[in-house]
Amino acid sequence: MTAVAESASLQHHRHSHALQIGFAMAIAKTIIGATQPVLTRYAAVRLDPILFCAAVTTIAAVCALPILYRLGELPKLFDKRYMPWLVAMSMTGTFLTSVTMIYGMKHIGAIATVILLQTEPVYSLILSTLVVGERPSSRQLLATAMILVGIVSVLFSGNAFSPMLAAILLFITPFFWQTSHVIGLRVMPPLTPIAVAGARFIFAACVFIPLFALSRHPSLAALRDVHLLMVILVTGFFVYFLSALTWYGAISRLSLSWTTALVVPGVPLISMLFAMMFLGEHPTSREITGVLIAIGGVLALVLSADPHRKVGGIIEAAEAVHQPLT
């Protein structure tokens, strides 16, 4: 075998390995993400919103800090080349999404929230087209329209999305998620997924903790409830820290729009099951129909998108990540 052939074979193996790891992380993200609406709804009606946000982001930051220190990644978070992007990513992807979701879910149940969050692939497609340069096909545009039809069909069928302000907060939450993902791609590489994920929580906690300290000390009494304390711990570690770590590990190897389209279909179905089991919520026939239409659109996006991450411009090859997660 010639040197050129060996190089081509090695490159193909690396691409295949990155795809496999990215796919596994996307599946893990799907399972973890399905618990978020249920846990957030449980906390939203029982806890002070800022206390919840401060607690879960602090837990996630504490989980990330020793790993960042051990890998020598911690100083990079404060490097002037990366810090502005990391702060922007943290404010959009963790601070704003935590606020919109917790306040929205104080008034809207987990099942209705799941339907509203189906807008994530739509925002992903728009942002990856405008910023990353992943051009949509006519099939992708049709699939996006299906997602919106599914959501709108529920909107005009009753009061599932009432009050409207709360519904709007949840509707725009995926936009902030996707904005942070695009920002994260600007610094990954050279930063690793753990550095990007850790930055999200560390900088967000630096905002939430002072906000809580200003006026909300009496709400700490709610933490005497063991069930609430467990929800906070599980949300902080699994839903925030581990979920973000698997997500950035996936999009460092796969196309942003394809990864989103792969993750989103499984989340609503599992979330609905969790909501029925743990919150006693039951979807209406219109809600089931709406979410199935939206999922159909998401699946169409999966089948019409290239899973490989695009390379060029501001985005470098996924293989350049320093230490691929295994």
Tab-separated table of C-alpha atoms in Angstrom:
chain	number	residue	atom	x	y	z
A	1	MET	CA	0.000	0.000	0.000
A	2	THR	CA	1.378	3.388	-0.972
A	3	ALA	CA	1.860	6.236	1.474
A	4	VAL	CA	-1.029	8.115	-0.166
A	5	ALA	CA	-3.355	5.147	0.197
A	6	GLU	CA	-2.333	4.642	3.825
A	7	SER	CA	-2.986	8.317	4.541
A	8	ALA	CA	-6.408	8.118	2.896
A	9	SER	CA	-7.276	4.972	4.861
A	10	LEU	CA	-6.206	6.583	8.135
A	11	GLN	CA	-8.234	9.697	7.390
A	12	HIS	CA	-11.316	7.584	6.577
A	13	HIS	CA	-10.881	5.673	9.849
A	14	ARG	CA	-10.648	8.917	11.820
A	15	HIS	CA	-13.786	10.279	10.157
A	16	SER	CA	-15.648	7.050	10.874
A	17	HIS	CA	-14.480	6.978	14.496
A	18	ALA	CA	-15.499	10.611	15.036
A	19	LEU	CA	-18.916	9.886	13.525
A	20	GLN	CA	-19.459	6.908	15.823
A	21	ILE	CA	-18.484	8.841	18.957
A	22	GLY	CA	-20.609	11.802	17.895
A	23	PHE	CA	-23.603	9.551	17.282
A	24	ALA	CA	-23.234	7.869	20.697
A	25	MET	CA	-23.052	11.245	22.410
A	26	ALA	CA	-26.120	12.460	20.523
A	27	ILE	CA	-28.066	9.420	21.779
A	28	ALA	CA	-26.925	10.089	25.357
A	29	LYS	CA	-27.970	13.725	24.988
A	30	THR	CA	-31.410	12.584	23.807
A	31	ILE	CA	-32.030	10.439	26.872
A	32	ILE	CA	-30.750	13.062	29.297
A	33	GLY	CA	-32.593	15.894	27.554
A	34	ALA	CA	-35.904	14.081	27.880
A	35	THR	CA	-35.790	14.539	31.654
A	36	GLN	CA	-35.383	18.327	31.534
A	37	PRO	CA	-39.031	19.399	31.048
A	38	VAL	CA	-40.216	17.065	33.804
A	39	LEU	CA	-37.587	18.086	36.357
A	40	THR	CA	-37.899	21.782	35.525
A	41	ARG	CA	-41.707	21.698	35.790
A	42	TYR	CA	-41.481	19.939	39.152
A	43	ALA	CA	-39.110	22.613	40.455
A	44	ALA	CA	-40.846	25.570	38.788
A	45	VAL	CA	-44.037	25.228	40.827
A	46	ARG	CA	-42.230	24.584	44.116
A	47	LEU	CA	-39.034	26.656	44.160
A	48	ASP	CA	-37.957	30.245	43.721
A	49	PRO	CA	-36.865	30.410	40.050
A	50	ILE	CA	-33.574	32.212	40.711
A	51	LEU	CA	-32.709	29.822	43.548
A	52	PHE	CA	-33.233	26.885	41.208
A	53	CYS	CA	-31.145	28.461	38.439
A	54	ALA	CA	-28.350	29.462	40.807
A	55	ALA	CA	-28.256	26.019	42.413
A	56	VAL	CA	-28.199	23.913	39.236
A	57	THR	CA	-25.634	26.076	37.439
A	58	THR	CA	-23.394	26.061	40.511
A	59	ILE	CA	-23.584	22.265	40.736
A	60	ALA	CA	-22.694	21.956	37.043
A	61	ALA	CA	-19.811	24.415	37.464
A	62	VAL	CA	-18.474	22.497	40.472
A	63	CYS	CA	-18.579	19.282	38.421
A	64	ALA	CA	-16.629	20.906	35.587
A	65	LEU	CA	-13.958	22.716	37.617
A	66	PRO	CA	-11.834	19.728	38.777
A	67	ILE	CA	-11.855	18.224	35.273
A	68	LEU	CA	-10.810	21.530	33.721
A	69	TYR	CA	-8.052	21.925	36.309
A	70	ARG	CA	-6.753	18.393	35.830
A	71	LEU	CA	-6.662	18.767	32.026
A	72	GLY	CA	-5.033	22.200	32.237
A	73	GLU	CA	-8.009	23.782	30.454
A	74	LEU	CA	-9.092	26.199	33.209
A	75	PRO	CA	-6.785	29.120	32.247
A	76	LYS	CA	-8.138	29.036	28.687
A	77	LEU	CA	-11.563	30.126	29.917
A	78	PHE	CA	-10.054	33.479	30.863
A	79	ASP	CA	-7.851	33.845	27.798
A	80	LYS	CA	-8.764	37.123	26.078
A	81	ARG	CA	-8.970	35.295	22.727
A	82	TYR	CA	-11.802	33.067	23.947
A	83	MET	CA	-13.398	34.687	26.990
A	84	PRO	CA	-15.743	37.103	25.123
A	85	TRP	CA	-17.132	34.204	23.072
A	86	LEU	CA	-17.459	31.976	26.135
A	87	VAL	CA	-19.268	34.638	28.139
A	88	ALA	CA	-21.653	35.295	25.240
A	89	MET	CA	-22.244	31.567	24.895
A	90	SER	CA	-22.917	31.226	28.626
A	91	MET	CA	-25.352	34.128	28.727
A	92	THR	CA	-27.362	32.819	25.783
A	93	GLY	CA	-27.080	29.077	26.287
A	94	THR	CA	-27.362	28.848	30.074
A	95	PHE	CA	-28.437	32.129	31.676
A	96	LEU	CA	-31.213	33.147	29.260
A	97	THR	CA	-32.454	29.621	28.585
A	98	SER	CA	-32.620	28.846	32.312
A	99	VAL	CA	-34.636	32.011	32.969
A	100	THR	CA	-37.062	31.614	30.060
A	101	MET	CA	-37.643	27.939	30.777
A	102	ILE	CA	-38.178	28.159	34.537
A	103	TYR	CA	-40.519	31.166	34.323
A	104	GLY	CA	-42.384	29.698	31.359
A	105	MET	CA	-42.884	26.369	33.098
A	106	LYS	CA	-44.327	27.989	36.207
A	107	HIS	CA	-47.512	28.338	34.138
A	108	ILE	CA	-47.278	25.735	31.361
A	109	GLY	CA	-47.055	21.970	31.841
A	110	ALA	CA	-44.283	19.651	30.706
A	111	ILE	CA	-46.192	18.172	27.755
A	112	ALA	CA	-47.077	21.574	26.250
A	113	THR	CA	-43.472	22.653	26.857
A	114	VAL	CA	-42.183	19.649	24.939
A	115	ILE	CA	-44.257	20.702	21.917
A	116	LEU	CA	-43.047	24.306	22.081
A	117	LEU	CA	-39.434	23.169	22.262
A	118	GLN	CA	-39.796	21.407	18.908
A	119	THR	CA	-38.774	24.721	17.335
A	120	GLU	CA	-35.137	23.866	18.080
A	121	PRO	CA	-34.397	22.273	14.666
A	122	VAL	CA	-35.964	25.302	12.972
A	123	TYR	CA	-33.631	27.696	14.770
A	124	SER	CA	-30.743	25.304	14.166
A	125	LEU	CA	-31.379	25.266	10.431
A	126	ILE	CA	-31.666	29.052	10.247
A	127	LEU	CA	-28.545	29.758	12.287
A	128	SER	CA	-26.418	27.033	10.718
A	129	THR	CA	-27.375	28.440	7.309
A	130	LEU	CA	-26.621	32.062	8.185
A	131	VAL	CA	-23.532	31.553	10.324
A	132	VAL	CA	-21.980	28.143	9.710
A	133	GLY	CA	-22.787	27.972	5.997
A	134	GLU	CA	-24.736	24.681	6.038
A	135	ARG	CA	-27.138	25.381	3.149
A	136	PRO	CA	-30.678	23.940	3.439
A	137	SER	CA	-32.273	21.883	0.683
A	138	SER	CA	-35.888	22.183	-0.426
A	139	ARG	CA	-36.577	18.990	1.521
A	140	GLN	CA	-35.199	20.530	4.683
A	141	LEU	CA	-37.377	23.609	4.210
A	142	LEU	CA	-40.456	21.419	3.763
A	143	ALA	CA	-39.557	19.484	6.908
A	144	THR	CA	-39.195	22.751	8.811
A	145	ALA	CA	-42.682	23.773	7.685
A	146	MET	CA	-44.029	20.464	9.040
A	147	ILE	CA	-42.558	21.189	12.452
A	148	LEU	CA	-44.229	24.581	12.576
A	149	VAL	CA	-47.564	23.112	11.414
A	150	GLY	CA	-47.439	20.628	14.277
A	151	ILE	CA	-46.900	23.391	16.828
A	152	VAL	CA	-49.525	25.707	15.350
A	153	SER	CA	-52.101	22.887	15.276
A	154	VAL	CA	-51.876	22.710	19.071
A	155	LEU	CA	-51.777	26.490	19.483
A	156	PHE	CA	-55.268	26.918	18.040
A	157	SER	CA	-56.835	23.888	19.673
A	158	GLY	CA	-57.305	25.074	23.243
A	159	ASN	CA	-55.472	26.628	26.182
A	160	ALA	CA	-52.437	24.316	26.282
A	161	PHE	CA	-50.212	27.301	25.504
A	162	SER	CA	-51.811	29.683	27.993
A	163	PRO	CA	-50.838	32.213	29.238
A	164	MET	CA	-49.344	33.394	25.964
A	165	LEU	CA	-46.396	35.192	27.589
A	166	ALA	CA	-45.240	31.955	29.202
A	167	ALA	CA	-45.632	30.158	25.869
A	168	ILE	CA	-43.538	32.808	24.143
A	169	LEU	CA	-40.768	32.395	26.723
A	170	LEU	CA	-40.648	28.665	26.013
A	171	PHE	CA	-40.977	29.158	22.258
A	172	ILE	CA	-37.841	31.327	22.128
A	173	THR	CA	-35.806	29.157	24.519
A	174	PRO	CA	-34.450	26.925	21.710
A	175	PHE	CA	-33.310	30.043	19.838
A	176	PHE	CA	-30.980	30.905	22.712
A	177	TRP	CA	-29.789	27.284	22.885
A	178	GLN	CA	-28.946	27.241	19.204
A	179	THR	CA	-27.306	30.672	19.309
A	180	SER	CA	-24.982	29.429	22.037
A	181	HIS	CA	-24.165	26.308	20.011
A	182	VAL	CA	-23.121	28.404	17.015
A	183	ILE	CA	-20.982	30.598	19.272
A	184	GLY	CA	-19.431	27.477	20.796
A	185	LEU	CA	-18.419	26.219	17.360
A	186	ARG	CA	-16.313	29.367	16.903
A	187	VAL	CA	-13.944	28.283	19.665
A	188	MET	CA	-14.146	24.496	19.381
A	189	PRO	CA	-11.411	23.765	18.362
A	190	PRO	CA	-9.036	24.914	19.768
A	191	LEU	CA	-11.062	24.551	22.977
A	192	THR	CA	-12.275	21.079	23.920
A	193	PRO	CA	-15.935	20.198	24.584
A	194	ILE	CA	-15.335	20.076	28.357
A	195	ALA	CA	-13.844	23.581	28.312
A	196	VAL	CA	-16.814	24.948	26.364
A	197	ALA	CA	-19.356	23.153	28.552
A	198	GLY	CA	-17.612	24.234	31.757
A	199	ALA	CA	-17.499	27.855	30.651
A	200	ARG	CA	-21.264	27.866	30.145
A	201	PHE	CA	-21.906	27.007	33.782
A	202	ILE	CA	-19.076	28.886	35.460
A	203	PHE	CA	-19.928	32.240	33.899
A	204	ALA	CA	-23.688	31.705	34.335
A	205	ALA	CA	-23.236	30.823	38.002
A	206	CYS	CA	-21.248	34.035	38.432
A	207	VAL	CA	-24.409	35.918	37.429
A	208	PHE	CA	-27.075	33.803	39.112
A	209	ILE	CA	-25.413	33.639	42.547
A	210	PRO	CA	-25.268	37.448	43.039
A	211	LEU	CA	-28.833	37.763	41.729
A	212	PHE	CA	-30.048	35.284	44.308
A	213	ALA	CA	-27.954	36.785	47.097
A	214	LEU	CA	-29.541	40.212	46.621
A	215	SER	CA	-32.983	39.417	47.985
A	216	ARG	CA	-33.927	35.753	48.097
A	217	HIS	CA	-32.409	34.263	51.251
A	218	PRO	CA	-35.786	33.170	52.772
A	219	SER	CA	-36.403	30.798	49.849
A	220	LEU	CA	-33.499	28.627	51.036
A	221	ALA	CA	-35.929	27.012	53.471
A	222	ALA	CA	-37.404	25.095	50.523
A	223	LEU	CA	-34.194	23.080	50.312
A	224	ARG	CA	-35.225	21.211	53.468
A	225	ASP	CA	-37.459	19.157	51.196
A	226	VAL	CA	-35.397	16.095	50.293
A	227	HIS	CA	-37.286	15.565	47.033
A	228	LEU	CA	-36.583	19.122	45.871
A	229	LEU	CA	-32.947	18.819	46.861
A	230	MET	CA	-32.626	15.609	44.824
A	231	VAL	CA	-34.277	17.282	41.812
A	232	ILE	CA	-31.738	20.110	42.021
A	233	LEU	CA	-28.781	17.717	42.276
A	234	VAL	CA	-29.982	15.543	39.384
A	235	THR	CA	-30.759	18.580	37.238
A	236	GLY	CA	-27.399	20.207	37.944
A	237	PHE	CA	-25.315	17.122	37.216
A	238	PHE	CA	-27.232	15.265	34.525
A	239	VAL	CA	-29.408	17.838	32.747
A	240	TYR	CA	-26.886	20.685	32.838
A	241	PHE	CA	-23.354	19.299	33.138
A	242	LEU	CA	-23.547	15.871	31.496
A	243	SER	CA	-26.075	16.985	28.893
A	244	ALA	CA	-23.899	19.898	27.767
A	245	LEU	CA	-20.781	17.721	27.732
A	246	THR	CA	-22.375	15.112	25.467
A	247	TRP	CA	-23.896	17.823	23.270
A	248	TYR	CA	-20.625	19.633	22.591
A	249	GLY	CA	-18.903	16.304	22.140
A	250	ALA	CA	-21.479	15.503	19.440
A	251	ILE	CA	-21.437	18.793	17.517
A	252	SER	CA	-17.635	18.846	17.550
A	253	ARG	CA	-17.868	15.791	15.292
A	254	LEU	CA	-21.213	16.074	13.475
A	255	SER	CA	-23.178	18.652	11.506
A	256	LEU	CA	-25.003	21.086	13.832
A	257	SER	CA	-28.383	20.841	12.072
A	258	TRP	CA	-28.137	17.031	11.684
A	259	THR	CA	-27.206	16.511	15.338
A	260	THR	CA	-30.125	18.664	16.480
A	261	ALA	CA	-32.464	16.790	14.164
A	262	LEU	CA	-31.236	13.471	15.547
A	263	VAL	CA	-31.590	14.493	19.192
A	264	VAL	CA	-34.980	16.187	19.079
A	265	PRO	CA	-37.295	13.352	17.857
A	266	GLY	CA	-36.705	11.075	20.826
A	267	VAL	CA	-36.931	13.803	23.449
A	268	PRO	CA	-40.665	14.634	23.201
A	269	LEU	CA	-41.797	11.007	23.244
A	270	ILE	CA	-39.682	10.119	26.263
A	271	SER	CA	-40.545	13.422	27.960
A	272	MET	CA	-44.263	12.794	27.508
A	273	LEU	CA	-43.863	9.362	29.056
A	274	PHE	CA	-41.960	10.844	32.007
A	275	ALA	CA	-44.587	13.593	32.424
A	276	MET	CA	-47.347	10.994	32.585
A	277	MET	CA	-45.426	8.794	35.015
A	278	PHE	CA	-44.051	11.407	37.427
A	279	LEU	CA	-46.244	14.510	37.045
A	280	GLY	CA	-49.606	12.921	36.290
A	281	GLU	CA	-50.008	14.911	33.070
A	282	HIS	CA	-51.881	13.409	30.130
A	283	PRO	CA	-51.622	14.707	26.558
A	284	THR	CA	-54.796	15.475	24.595
A	285	SER	CA	-55.368	13.867	21.218
A	286	ARG	CA	-54.569	17.201	19.543
A	287	GLU	CA	-51.291	17.476	21.460
A	288	ILE	CA	-50.318	13.952	20.435
A	289	THR	CA	-51.187	14.716	16.805
A	290	GLY	CA	-49.267	17.996	16.891
A	291	VAL	CA	-46.123	16.492	18.340
A	292	LEU	CA	-46.228	13.581	15.884
A	293	ILE	CA	-46.455	16.027	12.959
A	294	ALA	CA	-43.520	17.989	14.399
A	295	ILE	CA	-41.521	14.798	14.907
A	296	GLY	CA	-42.265	13.820	11.316
A	297	GLY	CA	-40.714	17.083	10.213
A	298	VAL	CA	-37.696	16.495	12.420
A	299	LEU	CA	-37.201	12.997	10.995
A	300	ALA	CA	-37.372	14.453	7.498
A	301	LEU	CA	-34.545	16.789	8.515
A	302	VAL	CA	-32.484	13.816	9.667
A	303	LEU	CA	-32.948	12.019	6.365
A	304	SER	CA	-32.121	15.108	4.298
A	305	ALA	CA	-29.025	16.350	6.135
A	306	ASP	CA	-25.373	15.334	5.999
A	307	PRO	CA	-24.178	14.080	9.405
A	308	HIS	CA	-20.578	15.183	8.834
A	309	ARG	CA	-19.620	18.503	10.310
A	310	LYS	CA	-18.874	21.117	7.660
A	311	VAL	CA	-15.320	22.450	7.542
A	312	GLY	CA	-14.231	25.875	6.366
A	313	GLY	CA	-14.340	29.555	7.176
A	314	ILE	CA	-14.432	30.083	10.893
A	315	ILE	CA	-14.968	26.382	11.592
A	316	GLU	CA	-12.065	23.948	11.606
A	317	ALA	CA	-12.089	20.173	11.270
A	318	ALA	CA	-13.634	18.237	14.125
A	319	GLU	CA	-10.575	16.002	14.231
A	320	ALA	CA	-8.533	18.943	15.477
A	321	VAL	CA	-10.169	18.727	18.900
A	322	HIS	CA	-7.292	18.119	21.283
A	323	GLN	CA	-8.526	15.062	23.117
A	324	PRO	CA	-11.622	13.398	21.595
A	325	LEU	CA	-13.996	12.148	24.267
A	326	THR	CA	-14.389	8.380	24.453
